[in-house]
Amino acid sequence: MTAHRYGITVPLNAPLAEHPRLIAELAAAGYTDIWSAEIDGFDGFTPLTVAALADPDVRLGTAIVSPYTRGPATLAMSAAALADLAPGRFHLGIGSASQLIVESWNDAEFDRPYQRVRDTVRFLRAAFTGEKVTEKYETFQVRGFRLTRPPQTPPKILVAALRSGMLRLAGREGDGAIVNWLSAEDVRQVAPYVHEGGPDKEIVARIFVCPIDDPVLVRAIGRRMITSYLNVPVYAEFHRWLGRGELLQPMWDAWAAGDRKRALELVPDALVDDLVVHGSPEVCRAKIQAYVDAGVTVPVLAVIDPRPDAGPLDAALSLAP
């Protein structure tokens, strides 16, 4: 299988004012997709607005924005604006995010994530028609909202999903799934749940890539990333579901005991190699292709380059298809 789309995560490590030039170079190098990441840097929509204006053909996607951090109407309006700016090119990726983002940073309650995402997908479908929405959903209520400028081409809605329930929701009520923190082989476990909703459902995978042939350095970076993410409850449960519970339990125990140094030491090299693509650019491209062969329709690279003398574009361009 060959990837017909090839994406990269923005923002890159450069001021947003420089992104029009960067996006143009990435598109010229063969990148077809620009996907944002909304964590603790820029919001999910502004970098995509810059990208939409920088290139008339590049596809855009949020990966992801959370229905806990924006009200339903605000989320619909933000999506409608980008769909108007880039008709047919914008994909709205939504997901529950995590307890840290929702509760610690945004002072909201991380309650019933499956139901909240499901209800938001249903509301957005209705709102994008331009009809007035008055509906009491299980997790929120909307009274009399209408988009005065509904998108002529409604964006596809993708659901960030980890385990079986949300993966099935992504295939059944969404246009596909966004997956994260998994190996190429893990995709084979994940994809069938999405495809229960139809064989044409998209699977967008954010893949961490470090195109450096220095396994000691990359594994040190990867251990820090893994302990930061895989101790978050939703990701811990995901990897238990994938079958890594026994492998990761020593690290989880050390982390819970407050021994961060020991937790880092207990992350196996093989796990870093599974979850972080690294090596020469040629080796990295082959490993990215393995995700596509396993069922990913849009590989989206999250490029890591710790070299102090490397510009934000260097690693990305070395990985271009």
mmCIF file of N, CA, C and O in Angstrom, residues 103-195:
data_model
loop_
_atom_site.group_PDB
_atom_site.id
_atom_site.type_symbol
_atom_site.label_atom_id
_atom_site.label_comp_id
_atom_site.label_asym_id
_atom_site.label_seq_id
_atom_site.Cartn_x
_atom_site.Cartn_y
_atom_site.Cartn_z
ATOM 1 N N GLU A 103 -8.970 18.981 33.341
ATOM 2 C CA GLU A 103 -9.229 19.328 34.738
ATOM 3 C C GLU A 103 -8.171 20.265 35.315
ATOM 4 O O GLU A 103 -8.504 21.293 35.905
ATOM 5 N N SER A 104 -6.894 19.922 35.126
ATOM 6 C CA SER A 104 -5.841 20.724 35.761
ATOM 7 C C SER A 104 -5.627 22.065 35.067
ATOM 8 O O SER A 104 -5.340 23.066 35.720
ATOM 9 N N TRP A 105 -5.754 22.069 33.735
ATOM 10 C CA TRP A 105 -5.447 23.289 32.996
ATOM 11 C C TRP A 105 -6.676 24.116 32.639
ATOM 12 O O TRP A 105 -6.566 25.322 32.432
ATOM 13 N N ASN A 106 -7.832 23.485 32.505
ATOM 14 C CA ASN A 106 -9.024 24.206 32.052
ATOM 15 C C ASN A 106 -10.164 24.191 33.056
ATOM 16 O O ASN A 106 -11.258 24.662 32.746
ATOM 17 N N ASP A 107 -9.927 23.628 34.239
ATOM 18 C CA ASP A 107 -10.902 23.686 35.330
ATOM 19 C C ASP A 107 -12.277 23.175 34.915
ATOM 20 O O ASP A 107 -13.309 23.730 35.273
ATOM 21 N N ALA A 108 -12.276 22.102 34.123
ATOM 22 C CA ALA A 108 -13.521 21.449 33.729
ATOM 23 C C ALA A 108 -13.504 20.027 34.264
ATOM 24 O O ALA A 108 -12.462 19.507 34.675
ATOM 25 N N GLU A 109 -14.651 19.388 34.262
ATOM 26 C CA GLU A 109 -14.749 18.027 34.787
ATOM 27 C C GLU A 109 -14.611 17.024 33.649
ATOM 28 O O GLU A 109 -15.360 17.071 32.672
ATOM 29 N N PHE A 110 -13.656 16.129 33.773
ATOM 30 C CA PHE A 110 -13.426 15.095 32.763
ATOM 31 C C PHE A 110 -14.408 13.949 33.028
ATOM 32 O O PHE A 110 -14.063 12.921 33.596
ATOM 33 N N ASP A 111 -15.631 14.168 32.605
ATOM 34 C CA ASP A 111 -16.719 13.263 32.964
ATOM 35 C C ASP A 111 -17.286 12.606 31.708
ATOM 36 O O ASP A 111 -17.583 13.286 30.730
ATOM 37 N N ARG A 112 -17.438 11.295 31.726
ATOM 38 C CA ARG A 112 -18.053 10.521 30.636
ATOM 39 C C ARG A 112 -17.490 10.917 29.258
ATOM 40 O O ARG A 112 -18.232 11.403 28.395
ATOM 41 N N PRO A 113 -16.192 10.713 29.040
ATOM 42 C CA PRO A 113 -15.588 11.154 27.775
ATOM 43 C C PRO A 113 -16.213 10.524 26.538
ATOM 44 O O PRO A 113 -16.364 11.203 25.511
ATOM 45 N N TYR A 114 -16.563 9.236 26.606
ATOM 46 C CA TYR A 114 -17.182 8.607 25.433
ATOM 47 C C TYR A 114 -18.479 9.322 25.072
ATOM 48 O O TYR A 114 -18.717 9.685 23.909
ATOM 49 N N GLN A 115 -19.327 9.538 26.064
ATOM 50 C CA GLN A 115 -20.622 10.177 25.798
ATOM 51 C C GLN A 115 -20.448 11.619 25.339
ATOM 52 O O GLN A 115 -21.182 12.083 24.455
ATOM 53 N N ARG A 116 -19.467 12.320 25.916
ATOM 54 C CA ARG A 116 -19.275 13.724 25.546
ATOM 55 C C ARG A 116 -18.815 13.840 24.099
ATOM 56 O O ARG A 116 -19.303 14.708 23.347
ATOM 57 N N VAL A 117 -17.892 12.994 23.686
ATOM 58 C CA VAL A 117 -17.443 13.027 22.300
ATOM 59 C C VAL A 117 -18.577 12.619 21.363
ATOM 60 O O VAL A 117 -18.813 13.266 20.335
ATOM 61 N N ARG A 118 -19.294 11.553 21.698
ATOM 62 C CA ARG A 118 -20.425 11.114 20.866
ATOM 63 C C ARG A 118 -21.457 12.219 20.702
ATOM 64 O O ARG A 118 -21.909 12.512 19.584
ATOM 65 N N ASP A 119 -21.819 12.868 21.801
ATOM 66 C CA ASP A 119 -22.826 13.936 21.741
ATOM 67 C C ASP A 119 -22.332 15.102 20.901
ATOM 68 O O ASP A 119 -23.113 15.725 20.159
ATOM 69 N N THR A 120 -21.047 15.395 21.000
ATOM 70 C CA THR A 120 -20.491 16.505 20.228
ATOM 71 C C THR A 120 -20.500 16.195 18.736
ATOM 72 O O THR A 120 -20.818 17.068 17.913
ATOM 73 N N VAL A 121 -20.170 14.970 18.363
ATOM 74 C CA VAL A 121 -20.249 14.582 16.948
ATOM 75 C C VAL A 121 -21.676 14.764 16.437
ATOM 76 O O VAL A 121 -21.895 15.327 15.351
ATOM 77 N N ARG A 122 -22.646 14.323 17.209
ATOM 78 C CA ARG A 122 -24.045 14.430 16.781
ATOM 79 C C ARG A 122 -24.482 15.889 16.666
ATOM 80 O O ARG A 122 -25.184 16.270 15.709
ATOM 81 N N PHE A 123 -24.078 16.702 17.625
ATOM 82 C CA PHE A 123 -24.430 18.122 17.547
ATOM 83 C C PHE A 123 -23.787 18.778 16.329
ATOM 84 O O PHE A 123 -24.444 19.546 15.605
ATOM 85 N N LEU A 124 -22.518 18.511 16.083
ATOM 86 C CA LEU A 124 -21.829 19.136 14.960
ATOM 87 C C LEU A 124 -22.462 18.735 13.629
ATOM 88 O O LEU A 124 -22.612 19.576 12.726
ATOM 89 N N ARG A 125 -22.824 17.477 13.487
ATOM 90 C CA ARG A 125 -23.506 17.041 12.260
ATOM 91 C C ARG A 125 -24.753 17.901 12.026
ATOM 92 O O ARG A 125 -25.031 18.344 10.902
ATOM 93 N N ALA A 126 -25.519 18.106 13.096
ATOM 94 C CA ALA A 126 -26.739 18.894 12.967
ATOM 95 C C ALA A 126 -26.425 20.363 12.699
ATOM 96 O O ALA A 126 -27.053 21.005 11.838
ATOM 97 N N ALA A 127 -25.444 20.908 13.412
ATOM 98 C CA ALA A 127 -25.134 22.332 13.263
ATOM 99 C C ALA A 127 -24.625 22.667 11.870
ATOM 100 O O ALA A 127 -24.952 23.728 11.324
ATOM 101 N N PHE A 128 -23.848 21.776 11.273
ATOM 102 C CA PHE A 128 -23.275 22.052 9.955
ATOM 103 C C PHE A 128 -24.324 22.101 8.850
ATOM 104 O O PHE A 128 -24.044 22.584 7.759
ATOM 105 N N THR A 129 -25.525 21.622 9.118
ATOM 106 C CA THR A 129 -26.599 21.728 8.114
ATOM 107 C C THR A 129 -27.147 23.142 8.010
ATOM 108 O O THR A 129 -27.814 23.481 7.029
ATOM 109 N N GLY A 130 -26.904 23.960 9.030
ATOM 110 C CA GLY A 130 -27.467 25.299 9.060
ATOM 111 C C GLY A 130 -28.839 25.369 9.685
ATOM 112 O O GLY A 130 -29.413 26.462 9.825
ATOM 113 N N GLU A 131 -29.381 24.218 10.084
ATOM 114 C CA GLU A 131 -30.672 24.207 10.757
ATOM 115 C C GLU A 131 -30.509 24.601 12.222
ATOM 116 O O GLU A 131 -29.432 24.436 12.815
ATOM 117 N N LYS A 132 -31.581 25.102 12.819
ATOM 118 C CA LYS A 132 -31.545 25.450 14.228
ATOM 119 C C LYS A 132 -31.488 24.174 15.059
ATOM 120 O O LYS A 132 -32.205 23.216 14.804
ATOM 121 N N VAL A 133 -30.606 24.169 16.049
ATOM 122 C CA VAL A 133 -30.437 22.997 16.903
ATOM 123 C C VAL A 133 -30.967 23.308 18.294
ATOM 124 O O VAL A 133 -30.483 24.221 18.974
ATOM 125 N N THR A 134 -31.977 22.574 18.678
ATOM 126 C CA THR A 134 -32.475 22.576 20.050
ATOM 127 C C THR A 134 -32.552 21.121 20.469
ATOM 128 O O THR A 134 -33.393 20.366 19.971
ATOM 129 N N GLU A 135 -31.628 20.725 21.328
ATOM 130 C CA GLU A 135 -31.514 19.296 21.635
ATOM 131 C C GLU A 135 -30.919 19.119 23.029
ATOM 132 O O GLU A 135 -29.983 19.820 23.420
ATOM 133 N N LYS A 136 -31.477 18.171 23.765
ATOM 134 C CA LYS A 136 -30.916 17.798 25.055
ATOM 135 C C LYS A 136 -30.150 16.495 24.865
ATOM 136 O O LYS A 136 -30.740 15.427 24.710
ATOM 137 N N TYR A 137 -28.841 16.616 24.850
ATOM 138 C CA TYR A 137 -27.979 15.443 24.735
ATOM 139 C C TYR A 137 -27.708 14.891 26.135
ATOM 140 O O TYR A 137 -28.061 15.508 27.139
ATOM 141 N N GLU A 138 -27.055 13.759 26.195
ATOM 142 C CA GLU A 138 -26.806 13.156 27.508
ATOM 143 C C GLU A 138 -25.869 14.006 28.356
ATOM 144 O O GLU A 138 -26.018 14.072 29.579
ATOM 145 N N THR A 139 -24.900 14.691 27.719
ATOM 146 C CA THR A 139 -23.876 15.403 28.494
ATOM 147 C C THR A 139 -23.961 16.925 28.391
ATOM 148 O O THR A 139 -23.223 17.620 29.092
ATOM 149 N N PHE A 140 -24.802 17.464 27.543
ATOM 150 C CA PHE A 140 -25.012 18.911 27.474
ATOM 151 C C PHE A 140 -26.314 19.182 26.733
ATOM 152 O O PHE A 140 -26.908 18.281 26.124
ATOM 153 N N GLN A 141 -26.727 20.446 26.775
ATOM 154 C CA GLN A 141 -27.970 20.847 26.127
ATOM 155 C C GLN A 141 -27.712 22.086 25.277
ATOM 156 O O GLN A 141 -26.978 22.988 25.673
ATOM 157 N N VAL A 142 -28.312 22.117 24.086
ATOM 158 C CA VAL A 142 -28.210 23.270 23.194
ATOM 159 C C VAL A 142 -29.623 23.756 22.905
ATOM 160 O O VAL A 142 -30.508 22.961 22.539
ATOM 161 N N ARG A 143 -29.838 25.056 23.055
ATOM 162 C CA ARG A 143 -31.178 25.608 22.847
ATOM 163 C C ARG A 143 -31.135 26.705 21.791
ATOM 164 O O ARG A 143 -30.590 27.775 22.022
ATOM 165 N N GLY A 144 -31.643 26.408 20.623
ATOM 166 C CA GLY A 144 -31.865 27.425 19.608
ATOM 167 C C GLY A 144 -30.626 27.958 18.925
ATOM 168 O O GLY A 144 -30.603 29.120 18.502
ATOM 169 N N PHE A 145 -29.579 27.131 18.745
ATOM 170 C CA PHE A 145 -28.377 27.596 18.054
ATOM 171 C C PHE A 145 -28.467 27.306 16.568
ATOM 172 O O PHE A 145 -28.850 26.214 16.149
ATOM 173 N N ARG A 146 -28.082 28.301 15.757
ATOM 174 C CA ARG A 146 -28.006 28.105 14.309
ATOM 175 C C ARG A 146 -26.767 28.802 13.779
ATOM 176 O O ARG A 146 -26.492 29.959 14.109
ATOM 177 N N LEU A 147 -26.006 28.096 12.960
ATOM 178 C CA LEU A 147 -24.875 28.702 12.266
ATOM 179 C C LEU A 147 -25.422 29.597 11.153
ATOM 180 O O LEU A 147 -26.076 29.106 10.224
ATOM 181 N N THR A 148 -25.165 30.893 11.240
ATOM 182 C CA THR A 148 -25.658 31.772 10.177
ATOM 183 C C THR A 148 -24.833 31.643 8.900
ATOM 184 O O THR A 148 -25.284 32.039 7.826
ATOM 185 N N ARG A 149 -23.624 31.073 9.019
ATOM 186 C CA ARG A 149 -22.801 30.801 7.837
ATOM 187 C C ARG A 149 -22.350 29.350 7.881
ATOM 188 O O ARG A 149 -21.170 29.064 8.116
ATOM 189 N N PRO A 150 -23.260 28.427 7.659
ATOM 190 C CA PRO A 150 -22.869 27.011 7.669
ATOM 191 C C PRO A 150 -21.929 26.706 6.508
ATOM 192 O O PRO A 150 -22.024 27.328 5.441
ATOM 193 N N PRO A 151 -21.025 25.787 6.672
ATOM 194 C CA PRO A 151 -20.073 25.479 5.597
ATOM 195 C C PRO A 151 -20.763 24.844 4.400
ATOM 196 O O PRO A 151 -21.591 23.933 4.559
ATOM 197 N N GLN A 152 -20.443 25.331 3.209
ATOM 198 C CA GLN A 152 -21.002 24.724 1.999
ATOM 199 C C GLN A 152 -20.523 23.286 1.851
ATOM 200 O O GLN A 152 -21.254 22.430 1.357
ATOM 201 N N THR A 153 -19.287 23.046 2.262
ATOM 202 C CA THR A 153 -18.749 21.683 2.316
ATOM 203 C C THR A 153 -18.432 21.374 3.773
ATOM 204 O O THR A 153 -17.397 21.792 4.289
ATOM 205 N N PRO A 154 -19.337 20.681 4.465
ATOM 206 C CA PRO A 154 -19.079 20.389 5.882
ATOM 207 C C PRO A 154 -17.791 19.599 6.047
ATOM 208 O O PRO A 154 -17.489 18.705 5.244
ATOM 209 N N PRO A 155 -17.013 19.928 7.060
ATOM 210 C CA PRO A 155 -15.762 19.181 7.261
ATOM 211 C C PRO A 155 -16.040 17.753 7.693
ATOM 212 O O PRO A 155 -17.030 17.472 8.371
ATOM 213 N N LYS A 156 -15.175 16.844 7.290
ATOM 214 C CA LYS A 156 -15.225 15.512 7.861
ATOM 215 C C LYS A 156 -14.907 15.599 9.347
ATOM 216 O O LYS A 156 -14.104 16.428 9.771
ATOM 217 N N ILE A 157 -15.544 14.751 10.113
ATOM 218 C CA ILE A 157 -15.330 14.724 11.558
ATOM 219 C C ILE A 157 -14.627 13.425 11.914
ATOM 220 O O ILE A 157 -15.146 12.335 11.655
ATOM 221 N N LEU A 158 -13.443 13.544 12.477
ATOM 222 C CA LEU A 158 -12.690 12.371 12.923
ATOM 223 C C LEU A 158 -12.603 12.375 14.442
ATOM 224 O O LEU A 158 -12.530 13.441 15.062
ATOM 225 N N VAL A 159 -12.606 11.196 15.013
ATOM 226 C CA VAL A 159 -12.619 11.050 16.468
ATOM 227 C C VAL A 159 -11.276 10.487 16.928
ATOM 228 O O VAL A 159 -10.831 9.443 16.428
ATOM 229 N N ALA A 160 -10.657 11.173 17.870
ATOM 230 C CA ALA A 160 -9.441 10.642 18.491
ATOM 231 C C ALA A 160 -9.834 9.461 19.359
ATOM 232 O O ALA A 160 -10.688 9.583 20.239
ATOM 233 N N ALA A 161 -9.226 8.325 19.110
ATOM 234 C CA ALA A 161 -9.680 7.090 19.747
ATOM 235 C C ALA A 161 -8.494 6.245 20.178
ATOM 236 O O ALA A 161 -7.473 6.190 19.483
ATOM 237 N N LEU A 162 -8.668 5.579 21.309
ATOM 238 C CA LEU A 162 -7.646 4.669 21.800
ATOM 239 C C LEU A 162 -8.183 3.240 21.855
ATOM 240 O O LEU A 162 -7.751 2.392 21.112
ATOM 241 N N ARG A 163 -9.160 3.002 22.702
ATOM 242 C CA ARG A 163 -9.637 1.627 22.879
ATOM 243 C C ARG A 163 -10.915 1.369 22.076
ATOM 244 O O ARG A 163 -11.414 2.234 21.369
ATOM 245 N N SER A 164 -11.444 0.177 22.231
ATOM 246 C CA SER A 164 -12.474 -0.335 21.319
ATOM 247 C C SER A 164 -13.720 0.536 21.242
ATOM 248 O O SER A 164 -14.269 0.748 20.160
ATOM 249 N N GLY A 165 -14.210 1.046 22.384
ATOM 250 C CA GLY A 165 -15.446 1.814 22.358
ATOM 251 C C GLY A 165 -15.335 3.059 21.508
ATOM 252 O O GLY A 165 -16.172 3.322 20.637
ATOM 253 N N MET A 166 -14.299 3.855 21.737
ATOM 254 C CA MET A 166 -14.135 5.093 20.984
ATOM 255 C C MET A 166 -13.743 4.799 19.538
ATOM 256 O O MET A 166 -14.133 5.539 18.622
ATOM 257 N N LEU A 167 -12.984 3.731 19.304
ATOM 258 C CA LEU A 167 -12.649 3.358 17.933
ATOM 259 C C LEU A 167 -13.902 3.004 17.148
ATOM 260 O O LEU A 167 -14.055 3.392 15.975
ATOM 261 N N ARG A 168 -14.808 2.276 17.778
ATOM 262 C CA ARG A 168 -16.068 1.946 17.102
ATOM 263 C C ARG A 168 -16.899 3.202 16.856
ATOM 264 O O ARG A 168 -17.534 3.346 15.810
ATOM 265 N N LEU A 169 -16.911 4.115 17.820
ATOM 266 C CA LEU A 169 -17.623 5.379 17.635
ATOM 267 C C LEU A 169 -17.051 6.141 16.447
ATOM 268 O O LEU A 169 -17.800 6.709 15.637
ATOM 269 N N ALA A 170 -15.719 6.156 16.332
ATOM 270 C CA ALA A 170 -15.074 6.860 15.224
ATOM 271 C C ALA A 170 -15.520 6.310 13.878
ATOM 272 O O ALA A 170 -15.717 7.065 12.915
ATOM 273 N N GLY A 171 -15.677 5.004 13.800
ATOM 274 C CA GLY A 171 -16.109 4.390 12.549
ATOM 275 C C GLY A 171 -17.600 4.464 12.327
ATOM 276 O O GLY A 171 -18.066 4.581 11.191
ATOM 277 N N ARG A 172 -18.370 4.414 13.405
ATOM 278 C CA ARG A 172 -19.828 4.367 13.281
ATOM 279 C C ARG A 172 -20.429 5.755 13.053
ATOM 280 O O ARG A 172 -21.311 5.929 12.201
ATOM 281 N N GLU A 173 -19.984 6.755 13.807
ATOM 282 C CA GLU A 173 -20.603 8.076 13.721
ATOM 283 C C GLU A 173 -19.652 9.141 13.184
ATOM 284 O O GLU A 173 -20.093 10.211 12.771
ATOM 285 N N GLY A 174 -18.359 8.846 13.195
ATOM 286 C CA GLY A 174 -17.399 9.766 12.604
ATOM 287 C C GLY A 174 -17.007 9.320 11.209
ATOM 288 O O GLY A 174 -17.499 8.310 10.694
ATOM 289 N N ASP A 175 -16.104 10.087 10.610
ATOM 290 C CA ASP A 175 -15.578 9.740 9.289
ATOM 291 C C ASP A 175 -14.256 8.989 9.388
ATOM 292 O O ASP A 175 -13.623 8.718 8.367
ATOM 293 N N GLY A 176 -13.878 8.662 10.602
ATOM 294 C CA GLY A 176 -12.651 7.923 10.813
ATOM 295 C C GLY A 176 -12.071 8.247 12.163
ATOM 296 O O GLY A 176 -12.687 8.936 12.992
ATOM 297 N N ALA A 177 -10.866 7.747 12.416
ATOM 298 C CA ALA A 177 -10.222 7.860 13.717
ATOM 299 C C ALA A 177 -8.872 8.533 13.610
ATOM 300 O O ALA A 177 -8.192 8.456 12.583
ATOM 301 N N ILE A 178 -8.485 9.181 14.701
ATOM 302 C CA ILE A 178 -7.132 9.697 14.872
ATOM 303 C C ILE A 178 -6.504 8.889 15.998
ATOM 304 O O ILE A 178 -7.077 8.784 17.092
ATOM 305 N N VAL A 179 -5.347 8.300 15.720
ATOM 306 C CA VAL A 179 -4.682 7.464 16.715
ATOM 307 C C VAL A 179 -3.301 8.028 17.007
ATOM 308 O O VAL A 179 -2.739 8.795 16.228
ATOM 309 N N ASN A 180 -2.734 7.598 18.139
ATOM 310 C CA ASN A 180 -1.549 8.245 18.668
ATOM 311 C C ASN A 180 -0.851 7.289 19.618
ATOM 312 O O ASN A 180 -1.489 6.438 20.244
ATOM 313 N N TRP A 181 0.448 7.387 19.716
ATOM 314 C CA TRP A 181 1.229 6.599 20.664
ATOM 315 C C TRP A 181 1.006 5.105 20.487
ATOM 316 O O TRP A 181 0.653 4.389 21.426
ATOM 317 N N LEU A 182 1.216 4.639 19.276
ATOM 318 C CA LEU A 182 1.111 3.209 19.001
ATOM 319 C C LEU A 182 2.131 2.822 17.945
ATOM 320 O O LEU A 182 2.598 3.668 17.178
ATOM 321 N N SER A 183 2.464 1.548 17.911
ATOM 322 C CA SER A 183 3.415 1.041 16.928
ATOM 323 C C SER A 183 2.685 0.690 15.636
ATOM 324 O O SER A 183 1.443 0.618 15.593
ATOM 325 N N ALA A 184 3.460 0.441 14.595
ATOM 326 C CA ALA A 184 2.850 0.014 13.332
ATOM 327 C C ALA A 184 2.071 -1.282 13.527
ATOM 328 O O ALA A 184 0.972 -1.451 12.982
ATOM 329 N N GLU A 185 2.603 -2.205 14.300
ATOM 330 C CA GLU A 185 1.913 -3.468 14.529
ATOM 331 C C GLU A 185 0.631 -3.258 15.325
ATOM 332 O O GLU A 185 -0.367 -3.953 15.107
ATOM 333 N N ASP A 186 0.620 -2.279 16.243
ATOM 334 C CA ASP A 186 -0.592 -1.983 17.008
ATOM 335 C C ASP A 186 -1.738 -1.549 16.103
ATOM 336 O O ASP A 186 -2.916 -1.747 16.438
ATOM 337 N N VAL A 187 -1.403 -0.926 14.978
ATOM 338 C CA VAL A 187 -2.451 -0.470 14.049
ATOM 339 C C VAL A 187 -3.324 -1.646 13.614
ATOM 340 O O VAL A 187 -4.536 -1.504 13.427
ATOM 341 N N ARG A 188 -2.726 -2.812 13.467
ATOM 342 C CA ARG A 188 -3.495 -3.984 13.031
ATOM 343 C C ARG A 188 -4.521 -4.396 14.078
ATOM 344 O O ARG A 188 -5.548 -4.992 13.740
ATOM 345 N N GLN A 189 -4.280 -4.076 15.337
ATOM 346 C CA GLN A 189 -5.262 -4.349 16.388
ATOM 347 C C GLN A 189 -6.349 -3.284 16.419
ATOM 348 O O GLN A 189 -7.508 -3.570 16.708
ATOM 349 N N VAL A 190 -5.976 -2.062 16.097
ATOM 350 C CA VAL A 190 -6.880 -0.921 16.194
ATOM 351 C C VAL A 190 -7.817 -0.810 14.988
ATOM 352 O O VAL A 190 -9.016 -0.551 15.127
ATOM 353 N N ALA A 191 -7.274 -0.987 13.784
ATOM 354 C CA ALA A 191 -8.008 -0.688 12.552
ATOM 355 C C ALA A 191 -9.329 -1.440 12.398
ATOM 356 O O ALA A 191 -10.319 -0.846 11.940
ATOM 357 N N PRO A 192 -9.426 -2.722 12.746
ATOM 358 C CA PRO A 192 -10.694 -3.424 12.524
ATOM 359 C C PRO A 192 -11.879 -2.804 13.252
ATOM 360 O O PRO A 192 -13.013 -2.853 12.745
ATOM 361 N N TYR A 193 -11.656 -2.215 14.414
ATOM 362 C CA TYR A 193 -12.758 -1.585 15.140
ATOM 363 C C TYR A 193 -13.291 -0.380 14.371
ATOM 364 O O TYR A 193 -14.492 -0.144 14.310
ATOM 365 N N VAL A 194 -12.384 0.397 13.780
ATOM 366 C CA VAL A 194 -12.805 1.557 12.991
ATOM 367 C C VAL A 194 -13.549 1.106 11.749
ATOM 368 O O VAL A 194 -14.591 1.661 11.375
ATOM 369 N N HIS A 195 -13.048 0.055 11.105
ATOM 370 C CA HIS A 195 -13.617 -0.401 9.842
ATOM 371 C C HIS A 195 -14.934 -1.140 10.009
ATOM 372 O O HIS A 195 -15.581 -1.474 9.012
#
